[in-house]
mmCIF file of C-alpha atoms in Angstrom:
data_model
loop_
_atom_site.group_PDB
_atom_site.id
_atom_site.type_symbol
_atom_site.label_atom_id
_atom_site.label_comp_id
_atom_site.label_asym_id
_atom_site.label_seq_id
_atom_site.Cartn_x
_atom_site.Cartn_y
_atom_site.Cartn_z
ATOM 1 C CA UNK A 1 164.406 63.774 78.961
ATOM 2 C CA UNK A 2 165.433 63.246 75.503
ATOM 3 C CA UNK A 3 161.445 63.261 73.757
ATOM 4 C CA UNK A 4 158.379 63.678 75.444
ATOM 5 C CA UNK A 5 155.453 61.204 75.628
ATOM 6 C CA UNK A 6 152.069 62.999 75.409
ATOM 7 C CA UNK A 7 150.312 60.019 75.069
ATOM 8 C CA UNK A 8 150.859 57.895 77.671
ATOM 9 C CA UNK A 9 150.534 60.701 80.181
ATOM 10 C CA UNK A 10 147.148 62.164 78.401
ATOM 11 C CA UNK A 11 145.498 58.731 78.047
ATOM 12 C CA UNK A 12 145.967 57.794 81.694
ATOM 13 C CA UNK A 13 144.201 60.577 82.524
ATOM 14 C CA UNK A 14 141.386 60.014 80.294
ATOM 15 C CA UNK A 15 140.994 56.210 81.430
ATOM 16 C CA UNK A 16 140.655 57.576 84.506
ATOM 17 C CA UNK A 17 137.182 59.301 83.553
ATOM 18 C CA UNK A 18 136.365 56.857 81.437
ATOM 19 C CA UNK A 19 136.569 58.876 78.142
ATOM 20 C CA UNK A 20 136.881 56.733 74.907
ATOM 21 C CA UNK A 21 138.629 57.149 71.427
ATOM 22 C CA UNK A 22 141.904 58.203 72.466
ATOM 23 C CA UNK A 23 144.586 58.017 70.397
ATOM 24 C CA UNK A 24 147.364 55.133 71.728
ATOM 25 C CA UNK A 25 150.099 57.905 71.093
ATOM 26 C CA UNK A 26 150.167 61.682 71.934
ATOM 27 C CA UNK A 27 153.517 62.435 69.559
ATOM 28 C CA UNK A 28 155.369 65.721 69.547
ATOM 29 C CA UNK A 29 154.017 68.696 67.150
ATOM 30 C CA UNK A 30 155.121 67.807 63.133
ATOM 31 C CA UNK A 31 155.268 64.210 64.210
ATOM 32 C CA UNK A 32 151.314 64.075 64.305
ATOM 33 C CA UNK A 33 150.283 61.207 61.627
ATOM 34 C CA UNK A 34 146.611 62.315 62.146
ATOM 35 C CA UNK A 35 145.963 64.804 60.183
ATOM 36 C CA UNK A 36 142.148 66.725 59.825
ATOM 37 C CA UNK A 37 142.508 67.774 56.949
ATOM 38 C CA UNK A 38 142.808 64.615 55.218
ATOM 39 C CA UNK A 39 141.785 61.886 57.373
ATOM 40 C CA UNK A 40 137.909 63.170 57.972
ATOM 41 C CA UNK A 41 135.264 65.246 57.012
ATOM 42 C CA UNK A 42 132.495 66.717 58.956
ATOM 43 C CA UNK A 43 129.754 64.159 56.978
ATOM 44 C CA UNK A 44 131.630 61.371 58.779
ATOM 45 C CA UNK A 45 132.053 62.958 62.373
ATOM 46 C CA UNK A 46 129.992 60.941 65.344
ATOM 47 C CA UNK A 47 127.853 62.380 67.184
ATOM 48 C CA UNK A 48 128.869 62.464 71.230
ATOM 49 C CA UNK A 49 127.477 63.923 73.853
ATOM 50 C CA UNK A 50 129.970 66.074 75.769
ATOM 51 C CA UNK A 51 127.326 66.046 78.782
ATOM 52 C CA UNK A 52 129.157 63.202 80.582
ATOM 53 C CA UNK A 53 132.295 65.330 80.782
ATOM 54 C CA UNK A 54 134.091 67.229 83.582
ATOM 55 C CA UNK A 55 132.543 70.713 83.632
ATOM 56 C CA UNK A 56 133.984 73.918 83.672
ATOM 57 C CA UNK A 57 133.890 74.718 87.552
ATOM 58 C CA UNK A 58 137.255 75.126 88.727
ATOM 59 C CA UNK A 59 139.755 78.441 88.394
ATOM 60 C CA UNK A 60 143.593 78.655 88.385
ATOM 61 C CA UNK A 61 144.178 80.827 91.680
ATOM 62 C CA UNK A 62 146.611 82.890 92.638
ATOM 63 C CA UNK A 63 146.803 80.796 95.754
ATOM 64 C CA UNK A 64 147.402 77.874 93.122
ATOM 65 C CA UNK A 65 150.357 79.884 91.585
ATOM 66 C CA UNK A 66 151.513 80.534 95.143
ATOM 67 C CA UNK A 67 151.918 77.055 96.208
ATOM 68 C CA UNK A 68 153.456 75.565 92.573
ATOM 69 C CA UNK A 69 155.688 78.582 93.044
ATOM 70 C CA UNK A 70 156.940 77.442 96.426
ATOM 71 C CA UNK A 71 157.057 73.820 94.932
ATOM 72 C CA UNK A 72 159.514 74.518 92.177
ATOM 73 C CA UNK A 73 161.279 77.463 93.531
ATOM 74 C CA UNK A 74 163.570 79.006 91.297
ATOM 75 C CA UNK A 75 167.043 78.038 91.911
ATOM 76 C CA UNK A 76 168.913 81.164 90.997
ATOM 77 C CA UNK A 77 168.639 84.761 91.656
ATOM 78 C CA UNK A 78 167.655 85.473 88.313
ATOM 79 C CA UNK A 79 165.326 88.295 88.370
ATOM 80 C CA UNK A 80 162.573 87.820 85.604
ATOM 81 C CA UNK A 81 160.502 90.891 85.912
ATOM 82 C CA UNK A 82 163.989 92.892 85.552
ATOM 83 C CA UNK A 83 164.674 90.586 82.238
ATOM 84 C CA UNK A 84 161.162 90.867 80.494
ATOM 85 C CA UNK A 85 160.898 94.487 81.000
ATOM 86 C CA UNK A 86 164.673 94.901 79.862
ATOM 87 C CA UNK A 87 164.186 92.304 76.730
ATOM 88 C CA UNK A 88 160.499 94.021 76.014
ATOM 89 C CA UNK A 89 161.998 97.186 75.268
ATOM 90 C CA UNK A 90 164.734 96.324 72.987
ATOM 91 C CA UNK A 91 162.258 94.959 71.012
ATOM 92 C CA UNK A 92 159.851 97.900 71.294
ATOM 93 C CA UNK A 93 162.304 99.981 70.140
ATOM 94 C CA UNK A 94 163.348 97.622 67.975
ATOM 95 C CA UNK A 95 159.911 97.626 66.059
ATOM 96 C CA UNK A 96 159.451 101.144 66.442
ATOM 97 C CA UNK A 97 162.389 101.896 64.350
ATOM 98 C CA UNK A 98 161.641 99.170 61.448
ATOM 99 C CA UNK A 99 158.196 100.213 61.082
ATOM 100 C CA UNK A 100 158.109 103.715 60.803
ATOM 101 C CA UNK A 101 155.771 106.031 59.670
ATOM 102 C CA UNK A 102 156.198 106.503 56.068
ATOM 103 C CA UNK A 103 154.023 107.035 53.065
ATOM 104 C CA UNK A 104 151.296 105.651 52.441
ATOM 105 C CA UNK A 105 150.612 106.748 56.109
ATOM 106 C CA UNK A 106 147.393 105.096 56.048
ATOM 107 C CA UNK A 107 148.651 101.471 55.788
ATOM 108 C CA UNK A 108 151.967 102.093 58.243
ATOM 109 C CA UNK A 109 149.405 103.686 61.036
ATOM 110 C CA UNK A 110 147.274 99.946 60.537
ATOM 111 C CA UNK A 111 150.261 98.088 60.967
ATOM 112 C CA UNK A 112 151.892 100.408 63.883
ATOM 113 C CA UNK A 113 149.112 100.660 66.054
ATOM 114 C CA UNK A 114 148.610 96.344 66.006
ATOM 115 C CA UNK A 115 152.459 95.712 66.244
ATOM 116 C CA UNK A 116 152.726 98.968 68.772
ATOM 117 C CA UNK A 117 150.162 97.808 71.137
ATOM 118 C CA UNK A 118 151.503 96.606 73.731
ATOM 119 C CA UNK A 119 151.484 92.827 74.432
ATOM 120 C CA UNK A 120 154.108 90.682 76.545
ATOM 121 C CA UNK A 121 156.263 89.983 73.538
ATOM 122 C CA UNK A 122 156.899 86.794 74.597
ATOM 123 C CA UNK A 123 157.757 85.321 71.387
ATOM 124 C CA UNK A 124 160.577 87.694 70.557
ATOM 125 C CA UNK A 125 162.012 87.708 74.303
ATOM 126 C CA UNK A 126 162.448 83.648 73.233
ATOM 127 C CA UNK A 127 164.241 83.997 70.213
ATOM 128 C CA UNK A 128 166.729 86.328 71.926
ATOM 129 C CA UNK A 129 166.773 83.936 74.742
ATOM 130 C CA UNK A 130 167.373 81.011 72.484
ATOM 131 C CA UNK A 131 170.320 83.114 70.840
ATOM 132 C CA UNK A 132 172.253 83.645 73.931
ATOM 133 C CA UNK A 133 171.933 80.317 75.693
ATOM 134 C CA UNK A 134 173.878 78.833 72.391
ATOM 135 C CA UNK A 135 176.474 81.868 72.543
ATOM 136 C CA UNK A 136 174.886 84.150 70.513
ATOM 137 C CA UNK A 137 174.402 88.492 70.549
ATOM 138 C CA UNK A 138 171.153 90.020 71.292
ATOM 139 C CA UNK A 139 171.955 92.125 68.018
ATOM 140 C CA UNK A 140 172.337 88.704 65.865
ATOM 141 C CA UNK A 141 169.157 87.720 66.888
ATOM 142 C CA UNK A 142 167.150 91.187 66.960
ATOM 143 C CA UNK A 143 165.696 90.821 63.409
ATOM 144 C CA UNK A 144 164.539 87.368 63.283
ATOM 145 C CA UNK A 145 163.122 88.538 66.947
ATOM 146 C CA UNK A 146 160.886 91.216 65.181
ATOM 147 C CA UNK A 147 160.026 89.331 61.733
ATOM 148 C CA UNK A 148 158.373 86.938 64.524
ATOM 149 C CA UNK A 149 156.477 89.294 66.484
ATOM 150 C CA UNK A 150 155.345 91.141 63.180
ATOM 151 C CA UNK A 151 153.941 87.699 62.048
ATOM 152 C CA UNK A 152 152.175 87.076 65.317
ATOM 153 C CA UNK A 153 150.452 90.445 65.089
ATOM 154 C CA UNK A 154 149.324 89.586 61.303
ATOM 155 C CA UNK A 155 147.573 86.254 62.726
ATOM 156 C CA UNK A 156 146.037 88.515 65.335
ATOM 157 C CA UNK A 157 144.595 91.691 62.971
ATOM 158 C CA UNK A 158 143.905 88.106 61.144
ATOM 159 C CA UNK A 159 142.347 86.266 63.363
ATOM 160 C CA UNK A 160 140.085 89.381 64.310
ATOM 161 C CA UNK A 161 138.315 89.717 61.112
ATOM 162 C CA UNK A 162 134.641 88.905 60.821
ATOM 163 C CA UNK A 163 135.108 86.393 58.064
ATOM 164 C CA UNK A 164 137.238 84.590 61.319
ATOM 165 C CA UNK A 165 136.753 84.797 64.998
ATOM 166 C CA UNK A 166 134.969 88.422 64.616
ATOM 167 C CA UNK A 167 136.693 89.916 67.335
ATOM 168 C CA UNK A 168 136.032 93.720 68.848
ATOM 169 C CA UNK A 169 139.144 93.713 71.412
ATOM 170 C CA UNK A 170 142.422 93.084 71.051
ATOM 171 C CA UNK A 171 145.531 93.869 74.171
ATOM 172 C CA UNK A 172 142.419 95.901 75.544
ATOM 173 C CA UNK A 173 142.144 98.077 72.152
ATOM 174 C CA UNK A 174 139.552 98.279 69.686
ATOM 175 C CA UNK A 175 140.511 95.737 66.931
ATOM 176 C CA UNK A 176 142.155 96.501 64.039
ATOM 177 C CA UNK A 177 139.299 96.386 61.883
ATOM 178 C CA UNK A 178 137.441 98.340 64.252
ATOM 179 C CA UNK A 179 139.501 101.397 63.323
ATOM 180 C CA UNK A 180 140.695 100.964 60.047
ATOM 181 C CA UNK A 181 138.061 98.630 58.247
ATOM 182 C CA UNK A 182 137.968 95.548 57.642
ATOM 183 C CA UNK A 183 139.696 96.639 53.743
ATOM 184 C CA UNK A 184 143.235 98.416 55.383
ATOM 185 C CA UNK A 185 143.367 95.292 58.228
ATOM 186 C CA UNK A 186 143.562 92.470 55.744
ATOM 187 C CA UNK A 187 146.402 95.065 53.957
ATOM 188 C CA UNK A 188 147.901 95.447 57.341
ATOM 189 C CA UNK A 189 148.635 91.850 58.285
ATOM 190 C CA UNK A 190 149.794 90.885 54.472
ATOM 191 C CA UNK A 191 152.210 93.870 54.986
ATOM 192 C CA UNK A 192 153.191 92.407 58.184
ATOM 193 C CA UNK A 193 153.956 89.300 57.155
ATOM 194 C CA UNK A 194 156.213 90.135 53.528
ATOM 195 C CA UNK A 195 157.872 92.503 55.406
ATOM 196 C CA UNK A 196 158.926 90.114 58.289
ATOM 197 C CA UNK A 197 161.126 88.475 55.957
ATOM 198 C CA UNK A 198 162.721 91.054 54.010
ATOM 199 C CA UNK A 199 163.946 92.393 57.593
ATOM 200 C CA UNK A 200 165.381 89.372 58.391
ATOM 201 C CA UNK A 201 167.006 89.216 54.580
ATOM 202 C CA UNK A 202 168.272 92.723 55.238
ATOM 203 C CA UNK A 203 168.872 93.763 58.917
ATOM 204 C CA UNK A 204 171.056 90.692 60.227
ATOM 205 C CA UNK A 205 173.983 91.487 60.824
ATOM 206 C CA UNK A 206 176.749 89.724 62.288
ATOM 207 C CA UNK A 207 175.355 86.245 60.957
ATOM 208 C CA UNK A 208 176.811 83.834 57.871
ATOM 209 C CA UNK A 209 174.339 84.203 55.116
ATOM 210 C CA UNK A 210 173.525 80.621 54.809
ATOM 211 C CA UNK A 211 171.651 80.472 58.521
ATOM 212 C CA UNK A 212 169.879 83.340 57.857
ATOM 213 C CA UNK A 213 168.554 81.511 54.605
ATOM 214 C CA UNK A 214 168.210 78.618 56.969
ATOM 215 C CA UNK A 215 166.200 80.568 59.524
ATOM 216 C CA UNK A 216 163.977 81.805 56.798
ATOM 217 C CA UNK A 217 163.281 78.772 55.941
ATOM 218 C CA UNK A 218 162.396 77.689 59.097
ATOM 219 C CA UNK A 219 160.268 80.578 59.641
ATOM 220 C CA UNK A 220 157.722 80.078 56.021
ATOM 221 C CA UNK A 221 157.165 76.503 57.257
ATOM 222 C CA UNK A 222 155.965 77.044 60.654
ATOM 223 C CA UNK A 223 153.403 79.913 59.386
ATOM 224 C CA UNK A 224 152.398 78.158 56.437
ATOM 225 C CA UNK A 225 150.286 75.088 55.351
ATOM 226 C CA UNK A 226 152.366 72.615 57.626
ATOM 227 C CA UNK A 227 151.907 75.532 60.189
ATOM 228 C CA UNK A 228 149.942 78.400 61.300
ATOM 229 C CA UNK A 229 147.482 78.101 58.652
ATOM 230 C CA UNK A 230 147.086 74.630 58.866
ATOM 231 C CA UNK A 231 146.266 74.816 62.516
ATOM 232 C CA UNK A 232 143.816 77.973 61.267
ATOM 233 C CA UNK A 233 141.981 76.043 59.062
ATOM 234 C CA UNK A 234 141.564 72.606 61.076
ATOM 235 C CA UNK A 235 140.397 75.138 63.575
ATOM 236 C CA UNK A 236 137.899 76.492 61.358
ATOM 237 C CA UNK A 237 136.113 73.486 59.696
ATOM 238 C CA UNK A 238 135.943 71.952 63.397
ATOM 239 C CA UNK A 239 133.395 74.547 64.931
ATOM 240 C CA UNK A 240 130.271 73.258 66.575
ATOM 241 C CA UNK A 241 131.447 69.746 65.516
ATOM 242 C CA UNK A 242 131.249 67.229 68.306
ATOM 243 C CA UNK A 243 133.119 64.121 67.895
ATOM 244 C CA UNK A 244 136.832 65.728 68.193
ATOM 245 C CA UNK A 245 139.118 64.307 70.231
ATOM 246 C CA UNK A 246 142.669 64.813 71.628
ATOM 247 C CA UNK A 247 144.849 64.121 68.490
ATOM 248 C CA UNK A 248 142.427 66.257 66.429
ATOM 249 C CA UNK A 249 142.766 69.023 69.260
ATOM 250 C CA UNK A 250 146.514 68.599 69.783
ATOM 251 C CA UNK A 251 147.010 68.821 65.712
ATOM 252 C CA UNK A 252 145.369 72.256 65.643
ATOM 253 C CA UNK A 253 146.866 73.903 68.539
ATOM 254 C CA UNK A 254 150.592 72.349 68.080
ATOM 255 C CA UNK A 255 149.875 74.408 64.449
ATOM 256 C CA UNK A 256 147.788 77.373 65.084
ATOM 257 C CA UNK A 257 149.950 78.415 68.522
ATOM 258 C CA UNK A 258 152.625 75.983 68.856
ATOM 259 C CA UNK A 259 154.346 75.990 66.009
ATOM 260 C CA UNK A 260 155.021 80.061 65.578
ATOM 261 C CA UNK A 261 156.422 79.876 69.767
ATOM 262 C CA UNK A 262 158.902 76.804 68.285
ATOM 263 C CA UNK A 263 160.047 79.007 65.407
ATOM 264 C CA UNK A 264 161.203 81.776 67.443
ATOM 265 C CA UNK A 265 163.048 79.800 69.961
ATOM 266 C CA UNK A 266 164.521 77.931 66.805
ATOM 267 C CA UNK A 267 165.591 80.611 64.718
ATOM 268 C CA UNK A 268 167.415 82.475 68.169
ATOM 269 C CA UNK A 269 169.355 79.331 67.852
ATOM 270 C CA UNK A 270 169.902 79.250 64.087
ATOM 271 C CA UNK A 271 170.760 82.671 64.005
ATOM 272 C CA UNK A 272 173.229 82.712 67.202
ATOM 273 C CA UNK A 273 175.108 79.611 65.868
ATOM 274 C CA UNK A 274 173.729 76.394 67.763
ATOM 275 C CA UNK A 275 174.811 73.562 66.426
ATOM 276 C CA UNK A 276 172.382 70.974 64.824
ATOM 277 C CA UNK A 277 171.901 68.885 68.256
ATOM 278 C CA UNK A 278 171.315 72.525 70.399
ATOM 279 C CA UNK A 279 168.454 73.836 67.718
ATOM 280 C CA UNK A 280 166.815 70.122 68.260
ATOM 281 C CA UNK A 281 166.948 69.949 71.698
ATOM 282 C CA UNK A 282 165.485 73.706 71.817
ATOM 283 C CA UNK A 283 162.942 72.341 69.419
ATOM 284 C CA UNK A 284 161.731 69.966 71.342
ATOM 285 C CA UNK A 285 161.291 72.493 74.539
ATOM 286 C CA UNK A 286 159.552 75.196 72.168
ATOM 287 C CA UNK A 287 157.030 72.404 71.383
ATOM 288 C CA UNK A 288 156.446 71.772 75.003
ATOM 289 C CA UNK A 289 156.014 75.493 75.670
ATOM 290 C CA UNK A 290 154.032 75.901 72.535
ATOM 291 C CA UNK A 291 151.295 73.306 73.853
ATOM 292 C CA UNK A 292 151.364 74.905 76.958
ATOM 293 C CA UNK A 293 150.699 78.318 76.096
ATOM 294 C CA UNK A 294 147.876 77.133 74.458
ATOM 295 C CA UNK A 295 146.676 75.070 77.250
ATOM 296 C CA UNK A 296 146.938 77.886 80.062
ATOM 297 C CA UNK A 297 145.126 80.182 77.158
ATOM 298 C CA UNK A 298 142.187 77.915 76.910
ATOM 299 C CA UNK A 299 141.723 77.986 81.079
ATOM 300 C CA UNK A 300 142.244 81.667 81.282
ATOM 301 C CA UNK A 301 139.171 81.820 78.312
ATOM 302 C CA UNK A 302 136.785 80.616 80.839
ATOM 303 C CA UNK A 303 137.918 81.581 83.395
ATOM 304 C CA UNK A 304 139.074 85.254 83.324
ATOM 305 C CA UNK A 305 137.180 88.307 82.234
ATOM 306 C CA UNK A 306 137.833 90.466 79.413
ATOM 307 C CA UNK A 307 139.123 93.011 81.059
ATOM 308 C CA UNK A 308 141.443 90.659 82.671
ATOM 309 C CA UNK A 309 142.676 89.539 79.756
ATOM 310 C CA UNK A 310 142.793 92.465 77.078
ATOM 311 C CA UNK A 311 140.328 90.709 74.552
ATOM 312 C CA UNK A 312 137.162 88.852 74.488
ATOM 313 C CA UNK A 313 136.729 86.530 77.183
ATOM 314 C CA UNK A 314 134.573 82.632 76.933
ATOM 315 C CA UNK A 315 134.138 83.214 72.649
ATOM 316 C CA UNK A 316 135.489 79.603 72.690
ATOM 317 C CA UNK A 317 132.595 78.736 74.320
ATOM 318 C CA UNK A 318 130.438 80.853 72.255
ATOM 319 C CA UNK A 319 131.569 79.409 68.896
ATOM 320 C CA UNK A 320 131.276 75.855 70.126
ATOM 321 C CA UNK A 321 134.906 75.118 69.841
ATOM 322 C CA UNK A 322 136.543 72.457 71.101
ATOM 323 C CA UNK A 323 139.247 73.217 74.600
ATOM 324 C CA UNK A 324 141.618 71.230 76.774
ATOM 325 C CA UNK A 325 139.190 72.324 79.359
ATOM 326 C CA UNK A 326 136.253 71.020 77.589
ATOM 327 C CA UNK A 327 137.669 67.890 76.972
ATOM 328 C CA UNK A 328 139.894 67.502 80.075
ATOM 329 C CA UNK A 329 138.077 69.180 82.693
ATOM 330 C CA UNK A 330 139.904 72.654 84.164
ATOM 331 C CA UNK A 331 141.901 70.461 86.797
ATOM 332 C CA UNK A 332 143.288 67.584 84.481
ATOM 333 C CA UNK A 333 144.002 70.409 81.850
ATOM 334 C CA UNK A 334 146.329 72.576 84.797
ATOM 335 C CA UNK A 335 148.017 68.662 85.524
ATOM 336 C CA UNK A 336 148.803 68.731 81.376
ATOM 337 C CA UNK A 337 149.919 72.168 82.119
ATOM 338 C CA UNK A 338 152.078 71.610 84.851
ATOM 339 C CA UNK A 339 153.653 68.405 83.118
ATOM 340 C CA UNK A 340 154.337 69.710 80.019
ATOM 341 C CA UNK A 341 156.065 72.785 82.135
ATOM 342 C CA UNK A 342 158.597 70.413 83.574
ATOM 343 C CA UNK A 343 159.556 68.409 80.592
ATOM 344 C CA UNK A 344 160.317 71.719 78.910
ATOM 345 C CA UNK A 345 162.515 72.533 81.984
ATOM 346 C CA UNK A 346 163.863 68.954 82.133
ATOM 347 C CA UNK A 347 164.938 69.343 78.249
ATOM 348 C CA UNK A 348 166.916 72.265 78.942
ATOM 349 C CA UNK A 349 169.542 70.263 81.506
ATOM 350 C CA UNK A 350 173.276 70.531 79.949
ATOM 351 C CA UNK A 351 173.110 73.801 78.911
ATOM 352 C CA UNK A 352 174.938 75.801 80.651
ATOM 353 C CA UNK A 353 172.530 77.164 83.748
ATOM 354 C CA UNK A 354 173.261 81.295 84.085
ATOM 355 C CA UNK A 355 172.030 80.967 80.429
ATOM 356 C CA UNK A 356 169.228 78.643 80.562
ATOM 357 C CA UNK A 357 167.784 81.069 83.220
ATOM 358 C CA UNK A 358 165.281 83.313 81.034
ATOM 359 C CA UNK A 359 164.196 80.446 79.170
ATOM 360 C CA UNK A 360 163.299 78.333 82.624
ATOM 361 C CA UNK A 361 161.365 81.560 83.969
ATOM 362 C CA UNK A 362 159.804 82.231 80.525
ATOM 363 C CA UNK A 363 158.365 78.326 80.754
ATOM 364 C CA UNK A 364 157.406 78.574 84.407
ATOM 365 C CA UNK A 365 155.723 82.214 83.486
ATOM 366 C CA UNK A 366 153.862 80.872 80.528
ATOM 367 C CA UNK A 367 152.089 78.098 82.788
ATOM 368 C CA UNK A 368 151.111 80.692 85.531
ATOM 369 C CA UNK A 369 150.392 83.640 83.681
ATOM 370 C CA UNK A 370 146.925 85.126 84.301
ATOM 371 C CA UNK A 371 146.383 87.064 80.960
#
């Protein structure tokens, strides 16, 4: 499948229930011609009653996993668990080693114990992924790996704050904030962030200067205003508002979540020497994966506990915010899911299989994960 339709396959959905004021087209992430932040303001937002609409009832089982799983077997022997756990701690030690404790202690023991947590480092198993399908080292990749899972911890000591989703729990841990103060967490994340991209600068080895420069690049613009901060702030401004629909929903997730997932499968690529039709392609199945995540992650919200999933469970719901599942319903949002699962998959046909492997099982693990 060379691009992916959104649209069509969202709005049949919705004509199906009878929802109005869809968009005609659901386009890819960075193709989006709506765009919040310009086209509306909350003084000129209808009112709509969200009453009418499919409620929250439904759960994504186990048993459901059970039977996709047997649906869409995997069709090599590739063992995943093996992989992740293998993959997770390169990069842990990885991390470890750039972000050691040094002087001032105080701000290196913020940033270690938010990038140290834990987490399933999904983000940086991708890049390396994306790396070796196009012929690339694990060791090319390993910085640009780490400068992205650095990043995603800054949006998540970030996102934490009071002044922003005033969180207490974060990969089952007290918050950043929570132990440091709100003063050293804000110090922790900017840290995080400028030092992301002097380790890619300076710890890349193996790789022609001008696609590191060109991964760099790559990685400012999906993190800022056409990014991650875009998708922040869209996110922000649209609390408790009512008259949001798909494209408005799409534009902030494809930004806020999407858009960080597509720059570490696109730098692996950069980095490990794809050529310019290999990084697209990957592109294009980063988006789908990007959506995805996002999709699965607003199901699991209302439908897991907190200590199922390591943070504060339903505070979607609590701060009025605007879901797949609120718009969708929990069973049309796990068909979106599923499709947007195998047009990934489908996207990755013509590479070369053995290779393709991790990123197939990272896709079909990203729509069934249950935390």
């Amino acid at each position: 499948m060379a691009s992916l339709n959104l649209g069509y396959w969202v709005q049949s959905y919705f004509m199906s229930n009878q929802v109005s004021s869809i968009s005609k087209s659901f386009p890819l992430p960075r193709s989006l011609p709506f765009n919040p932040l310009t086209t509306q303001s909350s003084s000129t937002l209808k009112k709509v009653n969200f009453s009418s609409l499919p409620s929250i009832t439904s759960i994504l089982t186990k048993e459901d996993i059970v039977k996709e799983e047997e649906q869409y077997p995997q069709k090599s022997s590739f063992d995943f668990n093996s992989y992740m756990l293998q993959k997770a701690s390169s990069v842990n030690q990885a991390l470890e080693s750039a972000v050691s404790l040094r002087d001032p202690v105080k701000i290196h023991e913020a940033m270690r114990y938010s990038l140290l947590a834990g987490g399933k480092r999904v983000r940086p198993v991708l890049c390396l992924a994306a790396c070796a399908l196009v012929g690339g080292r694990e060791s090319m990749a390993m910085p640009a790996a780490c400068a992205v899972e650095m990043i995603h911890t800054m949006s998540l000591i970030h996102d934490d704050l009071p002044c922003m989703d005033n969180d207490d729990l974060r990969r089952g841990k007290p918050t950043n904030h929570k132990v440091f103060g709100e003063d050293i967490a804000v110090l922790a994340g900017d840290a995080l962030l400028a030092f992301a991209f002097e380790h890619i600068a300076v710890s890349t080895v193996g790789v022609p200067p001008s696609r590191i420069v060109r991964a760099i690049g790559e990685l400012a613009k999906a993190i800022g205003g056409e990014g991650l901060v875009a998708g922040q702030v869209v996110d922000i401004i649209s609390e408790g508002l009512t008259d949001v629909g798909l494209d408005h929903l799409e534009f902030i997730h494809v930004h806020k979540t999407a858009a960080l997932l597509e720059a570490a499968v696109v730098l692996g690529a950069i980095v490990g020497g794809g050529c310019d039709e290999e990084v697209e392609k990957l592109r294009k199945f980063a988006r789908c994966i990007g959506l995805l995540f996002q999709v699965v992650d607003d199901i699991l919200d209302v439908t897991k506990s907190s200590k199922e999933l390591g943070k504060t469970a339903g505070k979607d719901l609590v701060a009025d915010k605007v879901t797949y599942p609120k718009l969708m319903g929990i069973q049309k949002s796990k068909e979106f899911a599923e499709k947007l699962k195998t047009d990934a998959i489908e996207l990755l046909q013509g590479f070369d299989p053995a290779k393709a492997a991790p990123l197939i099982a990272l896709a079909n693990y990203i729509a069934y994960r249950q935390n």
